[in-house]
CSV table of C-alpha atoms and ligand atoms in Angstrom, one decimal:
chain,number,residue,atom,x,y,z
A,1,UNK,CA,-7.0,8.8,28.2
A,2,UNK,CA,-6.8,7.0,24.8
A,3,UNK,CA,-3.4,6.3,23.3
A,4,UNK,CA,-3.2,4.3,20.1
A,5,UNK,CA,-0.2,2.9,18.5
A,6,UNK,CA,-0.2,1.6,14.9
A,7,UNK,CA,2.6,-0.3,13.1
A,8,UNK,CA,3.2,0.1,9.4
A,9,UNK,CA,5.6,-1.8,7.1
A,10,UNK,CA,7.2,0.9,4.8
A,11,UNK,CA,9.1,-1.5,2.6
A,12,UNK,CA,11.6,-4.4,2.9
A,13,UNK,CA,15.4,-4.6,2.6
A,14,UNK,CA,17.4,-7.6,1.6
A,15,UNK,CA,21.0,-7.5,2.8
A,16,UNK,CA,23.9,-9.7,3.9
A,17,UNK,CA,23.0,-11.3,7.3
A,18,UNK,CA,26.4,-10.4,8.6
A,19,UNK,CA,25.5,-6.7,8.5
A,20,UNK,CA,22.9,-7.4,11.1
A,21,UNK,CA,24.7,-10.3,13.0
A,22,UNK,CA,28.5,-10.5,12.8
A,23,UNK,CA,29.6,-13.8,11.3
A,24,UNK,CA,26.3,-14.9,9.9
A,25,UNK,CA,26.1,-16.4,6.4
A,26,UNK,CA,23.6,-15.7,3.7
A,27,UNK,CA,21.2,-12.9,3.4
A,28,UNK,CA,18.1,-11.7,5.3
A,29,UNK,CA,15.0,-9.9,4.1
A,30,UNK,CA,13.9,-7.5,6.8
A,31,UNK,CA,11.0,-5.1,7.3
A,32,UNK,CA,11.3,-1.3,7.4
A,33,UNK,CA,8.9,-0.4,10.3
A,34,UNK,CA,7.2,2.9,11.0
A,35,UNK,CA,4.8,3.7,13.8
A,36,UNK,CA,2.0,6.2,14.5
A,37,UNK,CA,1.3,7.2,18.1
A,38,UNK,CA,-2.0,8.9,18.6
A,39,UNK,CA,-2.1,10.8,21.9
A,40,UNK,CA,-4.9,13.2,23.0
A,41,UNK,CA,-2.3,16.0,22.7
A,42,UNK,CA,-1.0,15.1,19.2
A,43,UNK,CA,0.2,12.6,16.7
A,44,UNK,CA,3.8,11.4,16.5
A,45,UNK,CA,5.5,9.1,14.0
A,46,UNK,CA,8.4,7.0,15.2
A,47,UNK,CA,10.6,6.5,12.1
A,48,UNK,CA,9.3,7.3,8.7
A,49,UNK,CA,10.7,4.5,6.5
A,50,UNK,CA,12.3,4.8,3.1
A,51,UNK,CA,12.3,7.8,0.8
A,52,UNK,CA,9.7,7.3,-2.0
A,53,UNK,CA,12.4,7.7,-4.6
A,54,UNK,CA,13.8,4.3,-3.6
A,55,UNK,CA,10.7,2.8,-5.3
A,56,UNK,CA,11.8,4.0,-8.7
A,57,UNK,CA,15.6,4.5,-8.5
A,58,UNK,CA,17.0,2.8,-5.5
A,59,UNK,CA,20.6,2.8,-6.8
A,60,UNK,CA,20.8,6.5,-7.2
A,61,UNK,CA,19.1,7.2,-3.9
A,62,UNK,CA,21.1,4.7,-1.9
A,63,UNK,CA,24.5,5.5,-3.4
A,64,UNK,CA,27.3,3.5,-1.8
A,65,UNK,CA,24.7,1.5,0.2
A,66,UNK,CA,23.1,0.1,-2.9
A,67,UNK,CA,25.8,-2.5,-3.2
A,68,UNK,CA,24.6,-4.1,0.1
A,69,UNK,CA,20.8,-3.5,0.0
A,70,UNK,CA,18.1,-4.6,-2.4
A,71,UNK,CA,15.0,-2.5,-1.8
A,72,UNK,CA,11.5,-4.1,-1.9
A,73,UNK,CA,9.2,-1.0,-1.7
A,74,UNK,CA,6.0,-0.7,-3.7
A,75,UNK,CA,3.9,2.3,-4.4
A,76,UNK,CA,1.4,2.7,-1.5
A,77,UNK,CA,3.8,1.5,1.1
A,78,UNK,CA,5.3,4.9,1.8
A,79,UNK,CA,4.5,6.6,5.1
A,80,UNK,CA,2.1,9.2,3.6
A,81,UNK,CA,-0.1,6.6,1.9
A,82,UNK,CA,0.0,4.4,5.0
A,83,UNK,CA,-1.4,7.3,7.0
A,84,UNK,CA,-4.0,8.2,4.4
A,85,UNK,CA,-5.2,4.6,4.4
A,86,UNK,CA,-5.9,5.0,8.1
A,87,UNK,CA,-7.7,8.3,7.6
A,88,UNK,CA,-4.8,10.5,8.9
A,89,UNK,CA,-3.6,13.4,6.8
A,90,UNK,CA,0.2,13.4,6.7
A,91,UNK,CA,0.0,17.2,7.1
A,92,UNK,CA,-1.5,16.7,10.5
A,93,UNK,CA,1.4,14.8,12.0
A,94,UNK,CA,2.8,16.9,14.9
A,95,UNK,CA,6.1,15.2,15.6
A,96,UNK,CA,8.5,13.0,13.8
A,97,UNK,CA,10.7,11.1,16.2
A,98,UNK,CA,13.6,9.6,14.3
A,99,UNK,CA,15.5,6.9,16.1
A,100,UNK,CA,18.5,8.0,13.9
A,101,UNK,CA,19.2,9.5,10.5
A,102,UNK,CA,19.8,6.4,8.4
A,103,UNK,CA,18.0,6.2,5.1
A,104,UNK,CA,15.5,3.6,6.2
A,105,UNK,CA,14.4,5.5,9.3
A,106,UNK,CA,14.0,9.0,8.1
A,107,UNK,CA,13.5,8.8,4.3
A,108,UNK,CA,9.8,9.5,4.8
A,109,UNK,CA,10.3,12.7,6.8
A,110,UNK,CA,9.8,14.8,3.6
A,111,UNK,CA,6.2,13.5,3.4
A,112,UNK,CA,5.3,14.9,6.8
A,113,UNK,CA,5.8,18.6,6.2
A,114,UNK,CA,4.3,20.2,9.3
A,115,UNK,CA,5.9,18.0,11.9
A,116,UNK,CA,8.5,19.1,14.4
A,117,UNK,CA,11.5,16.7,14.4
A,118,UNK,CA,12.4,15.3,17.8
A,119,UNK,CA,16.0,14.0,17.6
A,120,UNK,CA,18.9,13.6,19.9
A,121,UNK,CA,21.3,16.6,19.6
A,122,UNK,CA,24.2,14.2,19.1
A,123,UNK,CA,22.5,12.6,16.1
A,124,UNK,CA,21.5,15.8,14.5
A,125,UNK,CA,25.0,17.2,14.8
A,126,UNK,CA,26.5,14.0,13.5
A,127,UNK,CA,24.2,14.2,10.5
A,128,UNK,CA,25.6,17.6,9.7
A,129,UNK,CA,29.3,16.7,10.2
A,130,UNK,CA,30.9,15.9,6.8
A,131,UNK,CA,33.3,13.3,8.2
A,132,UNK,CA,30.5,11.5,10.0
A,133,UNK,CA,28.1,11.8,7.0
A,134,UNK,CA,30.8,9.8,5.1
A,135,UNK,CA,31.7,7.2,7.8
A,136,UNK,CA,28.3,6.6,9.4
A,137,UNK,CA,26.5,6.6,6.0
A,138,UNK,CA,24.1,9.5,6.4
A,139,UNK,CA,22.5,11.3,3.5
A,140,UNK,CA,21.1,14.8,4.3
A,141,UNK,CA,18.7,14.4,1.4
A,142,UNK,CA,16.7,12.2,3.7
A,143,UNK,CA,16.4,14.7,6.6
A,144,UNK,CA,17.2,18.2,5.5
A,145,UNK,CA,13.8,19.4,4.6
A,146,UNK,CA,13.4,22.5,6.7
A,147,UNK,CA,11.4,20.9,9.5
A,148,UNK,CA,11.4,22.6,12.9
A,149,UNK,CA,13.9,20.6,14.9
A,150,UNK,CA,13.8,20.1,18.7
A,151,UNK,CA,17.2,18.7,19.8
A,152,UNK,CA,17.1,16.4,22.7
A,153,UNK,CA,19.8,15.8,25.3
A,154,UNK,CA,18.8,12.5,26.9
A,155,UNK,CA,15.3,11.3,27.9
A,156,UNK,CA,12.4,13.3,26.6
A,157,UNK,CA,8.8,13.0,27.6
A,158,UNK,CA,7.0,13.9,24.4
A,159,UNK,CA,3.5,14.8,25.7
A,160,UNK,CA,4.5,15.6,29.3
A,161,UNK,CA,2.6,12.7,31.0
A,162,UNK,CA,5.2,10.0,30.9
A,163,UNK,CA,3.3,7.9,28.3
A,164,UNK,CA,5.6,8.5,25.3
A,165,UNK,CA,9.3,8.9,26.1
A,166,UNK,CA,12.4,9.1,23.9
A,167,UNK,CA,15.2,7.2,25.5
A,168,UNK,CA,18.8,7.5,24.3
A,169,UNK,CA,20.3,4.2,23.0
A,170,UNK,CA,23.5,5.4,21.4
A,171,UNK,CA,26.1,3.2,19.8
A,172,UNK,CA,24.6,2.2,16.4
A,173,UNK,CA,25.0,5.8,15.5
A,174,UNK,CA,26.3,8.7,17.7
A,175,UNK,CA,22.9,9.8,19.0
A,176,UNK,CA,20.5,6.9,18.4
A,177,UNK,CA,17.3,6.9,20.5
A,178,UNK,CA,14.5,4.4,21.1
A,179,UNK,CA,10.9,5.0,22.1
A,180,UNK,CA,9.1,3.8,25.2
A,181,UNK,CA,5.3,3.9,25.1
A,182,UNK,CA,3.0,3.1,28.0
A,183,UNK,CA,-0.2,1.5,26.8
A,184,UNK,CA,-2.7,0.6,29.6
A,185,UNK,CA,-0.8,-1.4,32.2
A,186,UNK,CA,2.0,-2.3,29.8
A,187,UNK,CA,4.9,-0.8,28.1
A,188,UNK,CA,6.2,-1.2,24.5
A,189,UNK,CA,9.6,-0.2,23.4
A,190,UNK,CA,10.5,0.3,19.8
A,191,UNK,CA,14.2,-0.1,19.7
A,192,UNK,CA,15.1,1.1,16.2
A,193,UNK,CA,18.6,0.0,15.3
A,194,UNK,CA,19.8,-0.2,18.9
A,195,UNK,CA,18.8,-3.8,18.5
A,196,UNK,CA,18.3,-5.1,15.0
A,197,UNK,CA,16.8,-8.5,15.9
A,198,UNK,CA,15.6,-10.4,19.0
A,199,UNK,CA,18.8,-12.4,18.8
A,200,UNK,CA,20.8,-9.1,19.3
A,201,UNK,CA,18.9,-8.6,22.5
A,202,UNK,CA,19.0,-12.2,23.7
A,203,UNK,CA,22.7,-13.0,23.0
A,204,UNK,CA,24.3,-9.6,22.7
A,205,UNK,CA,25.0,-10.7,19.1
A,206,UNK,CA,26.3,-7.4,17.6
A,207,UNK,CA,26.4,-6.4,13.9
A,208,UNK,CA,29.6,-6.2,11.9
A,209,UNK,CA,29.7,-2.4,12.0
A,210,UNK,CA,28.6,0.2,14.5
A,211,UNK,CA,29.7,3.6,15.6
A,212,UNK,CA,30.6,2.8,19.2
A,213,UNK,CA,30.6,-0.8,20.4
A,214,UNK,CA,30.7,-0.1,24.2
A,215,UNK,CA,27.8,2.3,23.9
A,216,UNK,CA,25.8,-0.2,21.8
A,217,UNK,CA,26.3,-2.9,24.5
A,218,UNK,CA,25.3,-0.4,27.2
A,219,UNK,CA,22.1,0.4,25.2
A,220,UNK,CA,21.3,-3.3,24.8
A,221,UNK,CA,21.7,-3.7,28.6
A,222,UNK,CA,19.3,-0.8,29.1
A,223,UNK,CA,16.7,-2.4,26.7
A,224,UNK,CA,17.1,-5.8,28.5
A,225,UNK,CA,16.4,-4.1,31.8
A,226,UNK,CA,13.2,-2.7,30.4
A,227,UNK,CA,12.3,-6.2,29.1
A,228,UNK,CA,13.0,-7.7,32.6
A,229,UNK,CA,10.5,-5.3,34.1
A,230,UNK,CA,7.9,-6.5,31.7
A,231,UNK,CA,8.2,-4.2,28.6
A,232,UNK,CA,7.4,-5.7,25.2
A,233,UNK,CA,10.5,-5.0,23.0
A,234,UNK,CA,10.1,-4.5,19.3
A,235,UNK,CA,13.5,-4.7,17.7
A,236,UNK,CA,14.3,-2.8,14.6
A,237,UNK,CA,14.4,-5.2,11.7
A,238,UNK,CA,13.4,-8.7,12.9
A,239,UNK,CA,11.3,-10.5,10.2
A,240,UNK,CA,10.1,-13.3,12.5
A,241,UNK,CA,9.1,-10.9,15.3
A,242,UNK,CA,7.5,-8.6,12.8
A,243,UNK,CA,5.1,-11.4,11.7
A,244,UNK,CA,3.6,-11.3,15.2
A,245,UNK,CA,3.1,-7.5,15.2
A,246,UNK,CA,-0.5,-6.4,14.3
A,247,UNK,CA,-0.3,-4.0,11.4
A,248,UNK,CA,-2.5,-0.9,10.8
A,249,UNK,CA,-5.5,-0.6,10.7
A,250,UNK,CA,-5.3,-3.0,13.7
A,251,UNK,CA,-3.9,-1.4,16.8
A,252,UNK,CA,-0.6,-2.5,18.2
A,253,UNK,CA,-2.1,-2.2,21.6
A,254,UNK,CA,-4.1,-5.3,20.9
A,255,UNK,CA,-1.0,-7.4,21.6
A,256,UNK,CA,-0.9,-6.0,25.1
A,257,UNK,CA,-3.2,-7.8,27.6
A,258,UNK,CA,-5.0,-5.5,29.9
A,259,UNK,CA,-5.4,-2.7,27.4
B,301,ZN,ZN1,20.7,2.3,11.1
């Protein structure tokens, strides 16, 4: 069986470092990752990056968040173009797996019109609760595009063979999830915002704000347990780690010995 994983950079964000690591000074410029998983039974995207409107009018698109984020996102970096460059038609993506519904993780959903969205039920419901839309900083314009939605309650084996599994990592938002992918003899886990940076994982260094601190710590413990058993962990927005991650058209699998 062949399973390929590709990493894309769908833009960059510059923001106060303290938003990622409480107490840190200065600012950080961080990547906005998206991934393509090609499985014999279908193609899945894990996180779709920023909405293409943020290339031309980020202030309007980001609203309240524009005060804290400077967007670096050029034409050609959006998910649809990234896929086309790889020879994959965006219309042929079967699944969008969103870690959560923040603007830099699901803004590209609109460009993948035929996909079924795989999302934790808690996250989807939070994204349609007016109080949480306000307090957790969701924007339904990023994700309400009429996709078929499959709501998940916990772990979900995407292709039924254990190779691609959604794992709940709540805390950053009410229903955040990460993705575990088995490639050859190894495992890769894309954490999304359950862990912004390697330092989050190494030191339990939490961000300034999160939905549920205890759940976030529990999620980091779960990710550390996966690392302890040999999984490669790709945290959500780590510029130093990201430099070491092969980008499409190279396969991410190349980093994993034995593949
Ligand atoms: Zn987030």
